[in-house]
Short mmCIF file of C-alpha atoms and ligand atoms in Angstrom, two decimals:
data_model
loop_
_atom_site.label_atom_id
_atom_site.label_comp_id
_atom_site.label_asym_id
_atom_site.label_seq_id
_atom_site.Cartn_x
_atom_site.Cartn_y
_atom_site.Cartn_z
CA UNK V 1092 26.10 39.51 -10.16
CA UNK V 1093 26.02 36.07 -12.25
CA UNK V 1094 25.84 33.16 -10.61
CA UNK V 1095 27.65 29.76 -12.25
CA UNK V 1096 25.00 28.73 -14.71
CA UNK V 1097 22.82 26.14 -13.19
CA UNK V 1098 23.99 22.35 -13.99
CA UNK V 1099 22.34 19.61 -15.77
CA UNK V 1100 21.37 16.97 -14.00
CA UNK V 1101 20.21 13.90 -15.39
CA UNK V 1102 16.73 12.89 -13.84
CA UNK V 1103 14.04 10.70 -15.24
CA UNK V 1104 11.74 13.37 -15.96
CA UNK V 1105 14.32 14.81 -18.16
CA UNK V 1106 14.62 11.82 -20.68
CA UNK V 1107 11.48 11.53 -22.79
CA UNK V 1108 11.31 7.62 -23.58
CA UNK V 1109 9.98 7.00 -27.40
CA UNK V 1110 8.97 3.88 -28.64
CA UNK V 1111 7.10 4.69 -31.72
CA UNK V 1112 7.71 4.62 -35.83
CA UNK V 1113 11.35 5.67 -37.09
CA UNK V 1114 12.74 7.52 -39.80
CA UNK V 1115 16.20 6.84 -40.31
CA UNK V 1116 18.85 5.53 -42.55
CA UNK V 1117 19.74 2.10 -42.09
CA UNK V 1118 23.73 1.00 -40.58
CA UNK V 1119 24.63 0.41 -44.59
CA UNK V 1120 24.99 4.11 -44.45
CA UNK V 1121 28.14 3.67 -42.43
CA UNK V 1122 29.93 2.08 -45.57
CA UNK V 1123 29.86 5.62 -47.33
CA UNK V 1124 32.34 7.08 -45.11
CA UNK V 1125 34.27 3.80 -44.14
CA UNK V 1126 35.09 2.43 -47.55
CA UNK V 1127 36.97 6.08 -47.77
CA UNK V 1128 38.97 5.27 -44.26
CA UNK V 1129 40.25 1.68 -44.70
CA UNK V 1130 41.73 1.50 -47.87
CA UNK V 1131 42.63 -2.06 -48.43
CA UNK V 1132 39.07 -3.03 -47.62
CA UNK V 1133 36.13 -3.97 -49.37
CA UNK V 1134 32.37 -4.01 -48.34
CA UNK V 1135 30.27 -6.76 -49.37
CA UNK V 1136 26.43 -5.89 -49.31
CA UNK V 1137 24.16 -8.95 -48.81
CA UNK V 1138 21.27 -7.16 -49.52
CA UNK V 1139 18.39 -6.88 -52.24
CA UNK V 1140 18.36 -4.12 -55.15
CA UNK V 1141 16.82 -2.09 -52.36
CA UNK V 1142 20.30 -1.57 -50.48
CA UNK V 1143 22.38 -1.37 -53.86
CA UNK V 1144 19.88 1.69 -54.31
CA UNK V 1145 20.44 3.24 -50.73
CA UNK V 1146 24.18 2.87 -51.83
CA UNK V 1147 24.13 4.29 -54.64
CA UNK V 1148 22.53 7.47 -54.21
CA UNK V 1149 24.28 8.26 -51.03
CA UNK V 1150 27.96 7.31 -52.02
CA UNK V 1151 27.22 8.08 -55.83
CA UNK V 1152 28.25 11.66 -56.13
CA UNK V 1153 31.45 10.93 -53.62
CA UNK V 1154 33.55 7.90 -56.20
CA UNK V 1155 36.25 9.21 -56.98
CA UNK V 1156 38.09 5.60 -57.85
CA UNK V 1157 36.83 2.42 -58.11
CA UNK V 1158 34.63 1.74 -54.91
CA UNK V 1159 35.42 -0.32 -52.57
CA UNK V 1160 31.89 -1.66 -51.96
CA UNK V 1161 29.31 -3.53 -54.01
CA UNK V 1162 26.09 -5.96 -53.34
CA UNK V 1163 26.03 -9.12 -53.55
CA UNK V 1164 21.79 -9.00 -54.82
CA UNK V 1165 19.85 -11.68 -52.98
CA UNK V 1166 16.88 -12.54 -55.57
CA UNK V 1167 13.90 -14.56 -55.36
CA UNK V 1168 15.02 -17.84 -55.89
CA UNK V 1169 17.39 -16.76 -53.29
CA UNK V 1170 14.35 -15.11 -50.88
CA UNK V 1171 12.03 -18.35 -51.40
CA UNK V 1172 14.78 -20.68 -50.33
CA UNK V 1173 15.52 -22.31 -53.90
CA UNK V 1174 19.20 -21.06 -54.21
CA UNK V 1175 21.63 -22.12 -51.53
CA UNK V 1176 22.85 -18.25 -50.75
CA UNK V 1177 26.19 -19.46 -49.45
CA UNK V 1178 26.99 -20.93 -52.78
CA UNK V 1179 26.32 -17.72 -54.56
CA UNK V 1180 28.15 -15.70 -52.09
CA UNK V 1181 31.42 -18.03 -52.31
CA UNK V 1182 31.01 -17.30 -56.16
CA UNK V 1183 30.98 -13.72 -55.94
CA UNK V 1184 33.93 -13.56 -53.07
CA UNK V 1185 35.94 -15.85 -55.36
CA UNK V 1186 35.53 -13.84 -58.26
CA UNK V 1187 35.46 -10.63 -56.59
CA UNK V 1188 39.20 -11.43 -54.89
CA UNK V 1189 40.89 -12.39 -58.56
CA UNK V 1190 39.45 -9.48 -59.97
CA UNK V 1191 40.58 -7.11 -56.82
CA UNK V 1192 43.86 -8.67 -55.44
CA UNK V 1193 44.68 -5.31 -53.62
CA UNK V 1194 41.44 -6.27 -51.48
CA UNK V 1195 43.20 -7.33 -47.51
CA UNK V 1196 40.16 -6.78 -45.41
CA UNK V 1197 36.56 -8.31 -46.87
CA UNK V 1198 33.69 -7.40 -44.65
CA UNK V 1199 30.37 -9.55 -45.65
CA UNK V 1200 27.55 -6.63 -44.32
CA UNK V 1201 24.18 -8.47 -43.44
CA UNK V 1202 21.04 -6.79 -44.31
CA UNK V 1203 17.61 -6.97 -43.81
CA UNK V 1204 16.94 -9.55 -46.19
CA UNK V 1205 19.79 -11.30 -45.67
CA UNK V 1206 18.57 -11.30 -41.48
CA UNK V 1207 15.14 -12.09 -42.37
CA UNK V 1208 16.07 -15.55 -44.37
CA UNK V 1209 18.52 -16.00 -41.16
CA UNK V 1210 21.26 -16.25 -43.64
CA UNK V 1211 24.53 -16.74 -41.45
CA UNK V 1212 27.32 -14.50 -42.28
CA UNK V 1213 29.10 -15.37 -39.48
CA UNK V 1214 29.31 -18.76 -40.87
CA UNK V 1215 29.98 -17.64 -44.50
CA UNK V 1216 33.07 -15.62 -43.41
CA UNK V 1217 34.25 -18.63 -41.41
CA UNK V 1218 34.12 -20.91 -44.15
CA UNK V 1219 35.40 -17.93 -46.75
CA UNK V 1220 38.47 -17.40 -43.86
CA UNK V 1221 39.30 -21.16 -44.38
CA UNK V 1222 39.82 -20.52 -48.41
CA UNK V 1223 41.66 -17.21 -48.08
CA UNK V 1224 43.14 -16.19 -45.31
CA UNK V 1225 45.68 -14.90 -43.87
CA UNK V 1226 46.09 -12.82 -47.36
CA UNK V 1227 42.92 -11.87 -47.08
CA UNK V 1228 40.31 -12.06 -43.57
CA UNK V 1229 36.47 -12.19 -44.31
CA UNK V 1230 34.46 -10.58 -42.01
CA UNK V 1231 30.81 -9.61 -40.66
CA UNK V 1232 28.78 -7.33 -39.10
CA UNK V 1233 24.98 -6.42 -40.06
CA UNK V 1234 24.13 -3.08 -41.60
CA UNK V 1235 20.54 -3.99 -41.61
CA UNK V 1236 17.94 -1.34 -40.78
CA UNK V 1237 16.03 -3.40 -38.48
CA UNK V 1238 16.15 -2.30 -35.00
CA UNK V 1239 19.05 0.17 -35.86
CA UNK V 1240 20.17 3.77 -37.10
CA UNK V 1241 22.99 4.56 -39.55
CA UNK V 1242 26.07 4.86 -37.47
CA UNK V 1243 26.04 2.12 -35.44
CA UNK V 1244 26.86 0.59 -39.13
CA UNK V 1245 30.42 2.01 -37.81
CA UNK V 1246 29.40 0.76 -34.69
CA UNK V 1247 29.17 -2.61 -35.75
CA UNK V 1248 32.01 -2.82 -38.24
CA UNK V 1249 34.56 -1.34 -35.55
CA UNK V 1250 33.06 -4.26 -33.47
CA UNK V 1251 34.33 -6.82 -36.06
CA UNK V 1252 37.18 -5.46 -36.29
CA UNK V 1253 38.04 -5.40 -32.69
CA UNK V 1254 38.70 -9.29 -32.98
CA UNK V 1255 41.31 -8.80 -35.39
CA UNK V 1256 43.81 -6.30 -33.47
CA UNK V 1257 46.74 -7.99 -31.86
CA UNK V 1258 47.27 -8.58 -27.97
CA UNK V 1259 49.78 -6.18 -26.59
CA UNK V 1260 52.30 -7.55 -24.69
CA UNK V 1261 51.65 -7.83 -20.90
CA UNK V 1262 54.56 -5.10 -20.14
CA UNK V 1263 54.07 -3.60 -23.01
CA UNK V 1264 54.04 0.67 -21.67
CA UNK V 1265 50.69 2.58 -21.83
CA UNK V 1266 49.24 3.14 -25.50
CA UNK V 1267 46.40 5.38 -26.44
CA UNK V 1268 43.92 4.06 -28.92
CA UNK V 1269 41.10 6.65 -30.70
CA UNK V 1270 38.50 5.10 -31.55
CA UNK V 1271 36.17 6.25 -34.44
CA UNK V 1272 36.38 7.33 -38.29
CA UNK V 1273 37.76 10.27 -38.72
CA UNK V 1274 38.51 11.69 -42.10
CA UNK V 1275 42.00 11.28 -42.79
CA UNK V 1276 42.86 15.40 -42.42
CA UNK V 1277 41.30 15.57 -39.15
CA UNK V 1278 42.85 12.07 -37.72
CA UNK V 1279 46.35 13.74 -38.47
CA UNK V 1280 45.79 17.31 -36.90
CA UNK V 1281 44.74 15.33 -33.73
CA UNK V 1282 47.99 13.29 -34.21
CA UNK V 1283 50.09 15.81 -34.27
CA UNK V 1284 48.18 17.40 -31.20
CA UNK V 1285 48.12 14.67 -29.08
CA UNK V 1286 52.07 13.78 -29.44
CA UNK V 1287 52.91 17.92 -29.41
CA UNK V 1288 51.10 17.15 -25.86
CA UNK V 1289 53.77 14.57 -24.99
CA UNK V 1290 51.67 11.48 -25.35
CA UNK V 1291 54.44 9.09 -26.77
CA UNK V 1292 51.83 6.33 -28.92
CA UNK V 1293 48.69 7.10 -30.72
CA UNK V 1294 47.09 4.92 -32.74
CA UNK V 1295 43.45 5.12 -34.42
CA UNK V 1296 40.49 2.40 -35.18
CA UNK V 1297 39.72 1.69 -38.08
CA UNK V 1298 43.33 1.99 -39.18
CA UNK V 1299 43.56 2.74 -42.82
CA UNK V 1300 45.41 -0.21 -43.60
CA UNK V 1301 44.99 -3.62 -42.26
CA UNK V 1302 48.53 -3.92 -41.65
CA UNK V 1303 48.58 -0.86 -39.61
CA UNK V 1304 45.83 -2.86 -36.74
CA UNK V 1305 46.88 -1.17 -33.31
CA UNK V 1306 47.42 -3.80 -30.84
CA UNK V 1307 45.75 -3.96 -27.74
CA UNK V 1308 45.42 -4.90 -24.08
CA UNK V 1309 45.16 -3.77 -20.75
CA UNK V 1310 48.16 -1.16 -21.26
CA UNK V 1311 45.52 0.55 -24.17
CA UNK V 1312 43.84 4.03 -23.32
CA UNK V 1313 40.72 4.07 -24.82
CA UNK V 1314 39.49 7.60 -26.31
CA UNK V 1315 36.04 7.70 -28.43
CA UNK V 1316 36.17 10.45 -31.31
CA UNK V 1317 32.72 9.61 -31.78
CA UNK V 1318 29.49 8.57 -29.43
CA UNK V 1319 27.75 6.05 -31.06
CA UNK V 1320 30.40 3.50 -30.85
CA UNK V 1321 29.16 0.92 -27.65
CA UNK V 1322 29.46 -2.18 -29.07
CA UNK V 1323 33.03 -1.18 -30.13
CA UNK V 1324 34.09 -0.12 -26.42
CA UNK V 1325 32.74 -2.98 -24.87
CA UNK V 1326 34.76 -5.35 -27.62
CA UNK V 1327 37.78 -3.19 -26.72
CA UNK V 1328 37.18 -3.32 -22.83
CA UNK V 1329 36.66 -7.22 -23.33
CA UNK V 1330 40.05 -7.23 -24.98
CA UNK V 1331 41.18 -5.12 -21.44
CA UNK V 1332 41.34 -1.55 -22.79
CA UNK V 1333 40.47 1.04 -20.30
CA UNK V 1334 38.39 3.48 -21.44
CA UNK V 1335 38.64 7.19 -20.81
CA UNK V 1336 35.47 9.62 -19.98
CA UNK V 1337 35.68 12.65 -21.96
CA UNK V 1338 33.63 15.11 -23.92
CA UNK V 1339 34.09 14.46 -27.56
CA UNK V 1340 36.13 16.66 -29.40
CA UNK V 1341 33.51 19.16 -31.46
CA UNK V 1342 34.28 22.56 -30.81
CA UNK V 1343 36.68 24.23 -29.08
CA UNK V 1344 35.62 23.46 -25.43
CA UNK V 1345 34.89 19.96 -26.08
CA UNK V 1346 38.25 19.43 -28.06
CA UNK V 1347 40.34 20.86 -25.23
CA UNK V 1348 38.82 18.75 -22.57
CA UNK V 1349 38.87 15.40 -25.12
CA UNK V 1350 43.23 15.80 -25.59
CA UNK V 1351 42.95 16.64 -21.82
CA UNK V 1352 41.31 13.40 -20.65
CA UNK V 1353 44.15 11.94 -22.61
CA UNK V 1354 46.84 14.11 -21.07
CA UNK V 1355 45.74 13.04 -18.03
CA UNK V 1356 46.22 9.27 -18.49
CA UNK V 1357 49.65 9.89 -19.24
CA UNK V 1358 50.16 12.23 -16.21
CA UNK V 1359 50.06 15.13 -18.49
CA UNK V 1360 48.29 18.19 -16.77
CA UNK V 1361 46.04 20.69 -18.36
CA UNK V 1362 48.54 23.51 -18.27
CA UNK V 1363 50.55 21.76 -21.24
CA UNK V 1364 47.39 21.23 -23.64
CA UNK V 1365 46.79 24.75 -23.04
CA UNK V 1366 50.59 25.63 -24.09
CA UNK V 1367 50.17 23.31 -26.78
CA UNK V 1368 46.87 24.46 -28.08
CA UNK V 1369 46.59 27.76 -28.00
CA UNK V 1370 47.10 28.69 -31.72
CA UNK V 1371 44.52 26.48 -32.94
CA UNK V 1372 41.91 27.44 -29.63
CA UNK V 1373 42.72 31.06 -31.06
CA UNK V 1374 42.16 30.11 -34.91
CA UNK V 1375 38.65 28.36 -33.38
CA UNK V 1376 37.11 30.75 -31.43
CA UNK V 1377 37.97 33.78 -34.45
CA UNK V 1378 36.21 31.19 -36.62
CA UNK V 1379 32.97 30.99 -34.13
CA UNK V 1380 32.96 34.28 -33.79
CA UNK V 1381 31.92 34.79 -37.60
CA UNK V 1382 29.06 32.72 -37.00
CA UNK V 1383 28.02 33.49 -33.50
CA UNK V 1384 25.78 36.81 -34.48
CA UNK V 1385 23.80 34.57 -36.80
CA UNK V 1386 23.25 31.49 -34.11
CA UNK V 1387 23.02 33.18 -30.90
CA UNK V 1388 19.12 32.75 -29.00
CA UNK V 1389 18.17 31.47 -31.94
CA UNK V 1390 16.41 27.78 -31.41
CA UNK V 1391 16.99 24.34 -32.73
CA UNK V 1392 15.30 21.55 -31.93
CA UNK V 1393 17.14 18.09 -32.61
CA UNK V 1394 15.40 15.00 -33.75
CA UNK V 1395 16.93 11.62 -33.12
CA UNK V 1396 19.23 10.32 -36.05
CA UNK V 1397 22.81 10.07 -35.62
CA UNK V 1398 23.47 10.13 -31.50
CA UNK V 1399 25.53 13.35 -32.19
CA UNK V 1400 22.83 15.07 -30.83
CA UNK V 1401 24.02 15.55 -27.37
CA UNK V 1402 27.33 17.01 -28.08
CA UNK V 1403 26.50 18.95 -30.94
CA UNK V 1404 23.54 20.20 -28.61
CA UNK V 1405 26.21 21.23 -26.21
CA UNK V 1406 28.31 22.72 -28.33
CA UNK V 1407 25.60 24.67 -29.77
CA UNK V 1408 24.35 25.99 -26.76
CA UNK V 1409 27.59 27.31 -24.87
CA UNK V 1410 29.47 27.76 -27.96
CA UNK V 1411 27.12 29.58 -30.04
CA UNK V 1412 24.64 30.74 -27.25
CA UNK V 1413 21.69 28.79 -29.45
CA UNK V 1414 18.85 27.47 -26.78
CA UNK V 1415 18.08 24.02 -27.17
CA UNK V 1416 14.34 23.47 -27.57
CA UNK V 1417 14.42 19.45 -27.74
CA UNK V 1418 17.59 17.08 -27.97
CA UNK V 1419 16.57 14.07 -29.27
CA UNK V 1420 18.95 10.98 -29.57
CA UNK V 1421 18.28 7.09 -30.48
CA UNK V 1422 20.22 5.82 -27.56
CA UNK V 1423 21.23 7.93 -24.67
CA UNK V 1424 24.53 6.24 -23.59
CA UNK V 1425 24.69 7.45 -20.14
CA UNK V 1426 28.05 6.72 -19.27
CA UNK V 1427 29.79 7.92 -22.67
CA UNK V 1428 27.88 11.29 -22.12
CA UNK V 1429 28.35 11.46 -18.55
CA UNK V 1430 30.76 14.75 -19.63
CA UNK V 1431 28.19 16.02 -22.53
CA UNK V 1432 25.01 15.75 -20.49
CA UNK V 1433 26.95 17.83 -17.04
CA UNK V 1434 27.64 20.49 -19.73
CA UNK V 1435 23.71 20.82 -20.92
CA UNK V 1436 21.87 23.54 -19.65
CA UNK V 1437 19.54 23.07 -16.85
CA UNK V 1438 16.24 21.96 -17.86
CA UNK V 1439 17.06 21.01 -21.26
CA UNK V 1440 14.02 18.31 -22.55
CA UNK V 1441 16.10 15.17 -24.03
CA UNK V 1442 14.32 12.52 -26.23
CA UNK V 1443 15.39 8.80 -26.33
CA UNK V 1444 13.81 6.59 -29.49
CA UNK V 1445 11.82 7.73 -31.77
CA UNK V 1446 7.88 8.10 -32.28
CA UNK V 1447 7.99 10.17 -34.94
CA UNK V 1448 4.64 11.80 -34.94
CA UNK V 1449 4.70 12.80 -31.75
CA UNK V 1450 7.82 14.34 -32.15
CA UNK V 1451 6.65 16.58 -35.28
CA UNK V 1452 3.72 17.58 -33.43
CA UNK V 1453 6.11 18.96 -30.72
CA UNK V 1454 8.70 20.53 -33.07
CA UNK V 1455 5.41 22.08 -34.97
CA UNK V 1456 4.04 23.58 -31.97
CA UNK V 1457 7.39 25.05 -30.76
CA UNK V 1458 8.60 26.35 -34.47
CA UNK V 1459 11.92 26.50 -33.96
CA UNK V 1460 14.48 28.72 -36.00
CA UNK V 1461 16.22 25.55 -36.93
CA UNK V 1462 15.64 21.71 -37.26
CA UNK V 1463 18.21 18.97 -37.43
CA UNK V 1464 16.86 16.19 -38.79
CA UNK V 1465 17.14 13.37 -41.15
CA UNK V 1466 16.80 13.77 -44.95
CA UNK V 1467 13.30 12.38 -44.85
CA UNK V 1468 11.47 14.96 -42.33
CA UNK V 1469 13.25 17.75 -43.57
CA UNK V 1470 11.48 18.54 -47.45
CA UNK V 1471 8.25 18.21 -45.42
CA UNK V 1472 9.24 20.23 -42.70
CA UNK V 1473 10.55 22.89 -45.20
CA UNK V 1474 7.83 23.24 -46.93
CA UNK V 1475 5.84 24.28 -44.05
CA UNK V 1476 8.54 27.02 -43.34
CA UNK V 1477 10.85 25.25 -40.98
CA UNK V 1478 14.37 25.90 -41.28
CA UNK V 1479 16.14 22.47 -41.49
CA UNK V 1480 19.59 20.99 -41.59
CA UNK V 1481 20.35 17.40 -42.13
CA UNK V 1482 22.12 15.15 -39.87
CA UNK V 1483 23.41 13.01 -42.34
CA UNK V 1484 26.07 15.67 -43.31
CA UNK V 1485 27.20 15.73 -39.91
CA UNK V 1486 28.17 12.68 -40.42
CA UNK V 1487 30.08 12.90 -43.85
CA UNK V 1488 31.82 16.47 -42.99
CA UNK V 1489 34.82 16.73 -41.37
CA UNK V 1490 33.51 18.38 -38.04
CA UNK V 1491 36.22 17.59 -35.13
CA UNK V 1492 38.87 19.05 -33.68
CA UNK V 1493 39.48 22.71 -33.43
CA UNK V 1494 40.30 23.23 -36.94
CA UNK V 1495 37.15 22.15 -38.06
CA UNK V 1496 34.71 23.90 -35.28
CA UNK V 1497 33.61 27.01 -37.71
CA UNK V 1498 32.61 24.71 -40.47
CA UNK V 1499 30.72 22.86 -37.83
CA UNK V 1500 29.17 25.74 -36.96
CA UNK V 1501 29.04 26.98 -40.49
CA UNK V 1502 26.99 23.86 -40.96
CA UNK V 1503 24.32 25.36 -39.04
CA UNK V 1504 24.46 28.99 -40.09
CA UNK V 1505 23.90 28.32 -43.62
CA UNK V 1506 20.34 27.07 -43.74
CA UNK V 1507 19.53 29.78 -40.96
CA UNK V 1508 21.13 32.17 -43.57
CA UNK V 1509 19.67 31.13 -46.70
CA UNK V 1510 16.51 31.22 -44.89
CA UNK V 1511 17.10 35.14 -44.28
CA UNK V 1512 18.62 35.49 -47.37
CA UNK V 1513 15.01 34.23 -49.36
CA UNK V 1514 12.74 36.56 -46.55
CA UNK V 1515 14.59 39.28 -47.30
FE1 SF4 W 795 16.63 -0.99 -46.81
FE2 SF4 W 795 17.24 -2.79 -44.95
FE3 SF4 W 795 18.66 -2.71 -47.22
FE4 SF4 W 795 18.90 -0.76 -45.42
S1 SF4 W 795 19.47 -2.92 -45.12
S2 SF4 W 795 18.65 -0.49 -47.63
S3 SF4 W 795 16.82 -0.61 -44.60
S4 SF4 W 795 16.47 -3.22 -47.02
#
């Protein structure tokens, strides 16, 4: 007879600590998908023709319309201290506002250039506030790839932004606030979810328009959609929001018991989330099901790039049946993944940081069927026969919510199937 499967429990010895080289995309990344989300808002790069580049080539082959982003090039007079940088940045604001006056929301985004010459931004938006606002509010965060990985640009921005929502009134009654991207498809199914479930306000950060800002105070319900987002929860709990442990909501299992945690703050038991989503659980798991004879005991290893590692990792394992090899995260946020790390399997090896040879020599010698990794490990790693997938796409996909769960495991199938596909 089977037992329960044996829990996870989070001891040192299962937390590999890496402090070593890196290879990941800076927090500039972030702007890709956030430019897309907020649509009265513009992103202004201080950065060098480096960043512009990075830009570039990732948004490049998503503009649709005009983008809402640019760079603001810092050059060497700038860089050797001969310009005066805040001069040149009023310029470009000025005439980057008269020639965009739909613009309502202008983030200044420090970089690593603009951190090494200690250029304050925090100070340029301050003086740029005095000039334009309220039409307009000038803002900062730092995208820079010093010190951090690409979505906790989001991280940081969300921060920012935090400062800008309105104080809800003391009695004002019980609110729920998601907090995270979320492409605009998947931020409505969960909408419609969440008040099907009977939970009578639901607002989202970033909203898409400035005007739409959720207020909040200590009557806000704090949900994260995503788990790289601790600077933005402690802004919000600063503000008095009270946040709500959950799983986040990838897959069908980690959906469910996301809308329940919210259910519950509302007094809403399980038994009506399980009325409410049963189509869509049923639409899920025929989805996983296509994708399950591919994935199942097959092996992925993770290495640390977006901190989606963990739930994806769960998801993966008692979703798909795939044995996790190595999950490795750049920071293991031990109270936001309380939920994730109970539902691991016993024994799994996590990693925390990065030291990147050490970690290829590990994936080497355990040749997994599948490697999630950033774009600039995988070509290598492919071309010694690894199977690879890259985390950025996790990132730019729509992958939450129930709707969404066989394309997120889709995501993984297809390089496993190609793979076959070129053996064969
Ligand atoms: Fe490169 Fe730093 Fe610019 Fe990112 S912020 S593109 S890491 S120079």
């Amino acid at each position: 007879m089977n037992g329960p499967a044996p829990v996870f429990q989070l001891l040192p010895e299962s937390v590999l600590r890496e402090r070593g080289q890196r290879e990941v995309f800076c927090g500039l990344t972030g702007i890709v998908w956030l430019h897309r989300k907020m649509q009265d808002a513009f992103f202004l790069v201080v950065g060098s023709r480096t960043c512009a580049h990075l830009l570039q080539s990732a948004a490049g082959v998503m503009i649709f319309a005009e983008p809402r982003f640019g760079t603001a090039i810092l050059d060497e007079r700038d860089l050797a201290g001969l310009a005066d940088a805040h001069d040149e940045i009023d310029r470009v604001v000025a005439d980057l506002l008269a020639r965009r006056p739909d613009i309502r929301t202008l983030f200044l985004v420090g970089s690593c250039p603009s951190e090494v010459i200690k250029l304050d931004l925090a100070r340029a938006a301050e003086r740029l506030n005095g000039r334009v606002a309220p039409g307009v509010r000038v803002l900062n965060y730092s995208g820079s790839g010093i010190e951090t990985t690409f979505t906790q640009g989001e991280d940081a921005c969300l921060a920012a932004l935090v400062a800008e929502l309105p104080a809800a009134a003391p009695e004002a009654p019980p609110s729920l606030l998601v907090a995270g991207a979320l492409p605009d498809v998947v931020e409505d199914q969960l909408s419609r979810l969440l008040s099907a479930i009977g939970i009578p306000a639901v607002h989202f950060l970033p909203a898409r328009r400035r005007g739409e800002l959720p207020a909040v105070g200590p009557s806000t319900r704090l949900l994260l959609a995503q788990p790289f987002l601790a600077d933005t929860a402690r802004a919000l709990a600063a503000r008095g929001a009270r946040h709500l442990p959950a799983a986040f909501p990838f897959g069908i299992e980690g959906t469910t018991a996301w809308l329940e945690a919210a259910a519950a703050a509302f007094g809403i038991g399980p038994e009506v989330v399980e009325r409410v989503t049963r189509p869509a659980r049923e639409r899920a798991q025929a989805a996983l099901a296509r994708h399950r004879p591919l994935l199942a005991g097959k092996r992925v290893f993770f290495f640390p790039d977006s901190q989606l590692e963990v739930p994806l990792a769960r998801f993966l394992s008692r979703e798909l049946g795939m044995d996790l090899v190595e999950v490795g995260t750049p920071y293991l946020h031990r109270q936001h993944l309380a939920p994730e790390l109970a539902w691991l399997p016993a024994g799994t090896q996590l990693s925390e940081g990065q030291d990147v040879d050490r970690q290829l020599d590990r994936c080497r010698a355990a040749q997994p069927d599948l490697v999630v990794c950033g774009l600039g490990l995988a070509n290598p790693l492919e071309a010694e026969g690894l199977t690879t997938k890259w985390s950025i796409e996790l990132v730019f996909t729509p992958v939450h919510g129930y709707e969404q769960a066989g394309d997120l495991a889709g995501l993984f199938a297809r390089p496993l199937d190609r793979r076959q596909r070129l053996a064969a």
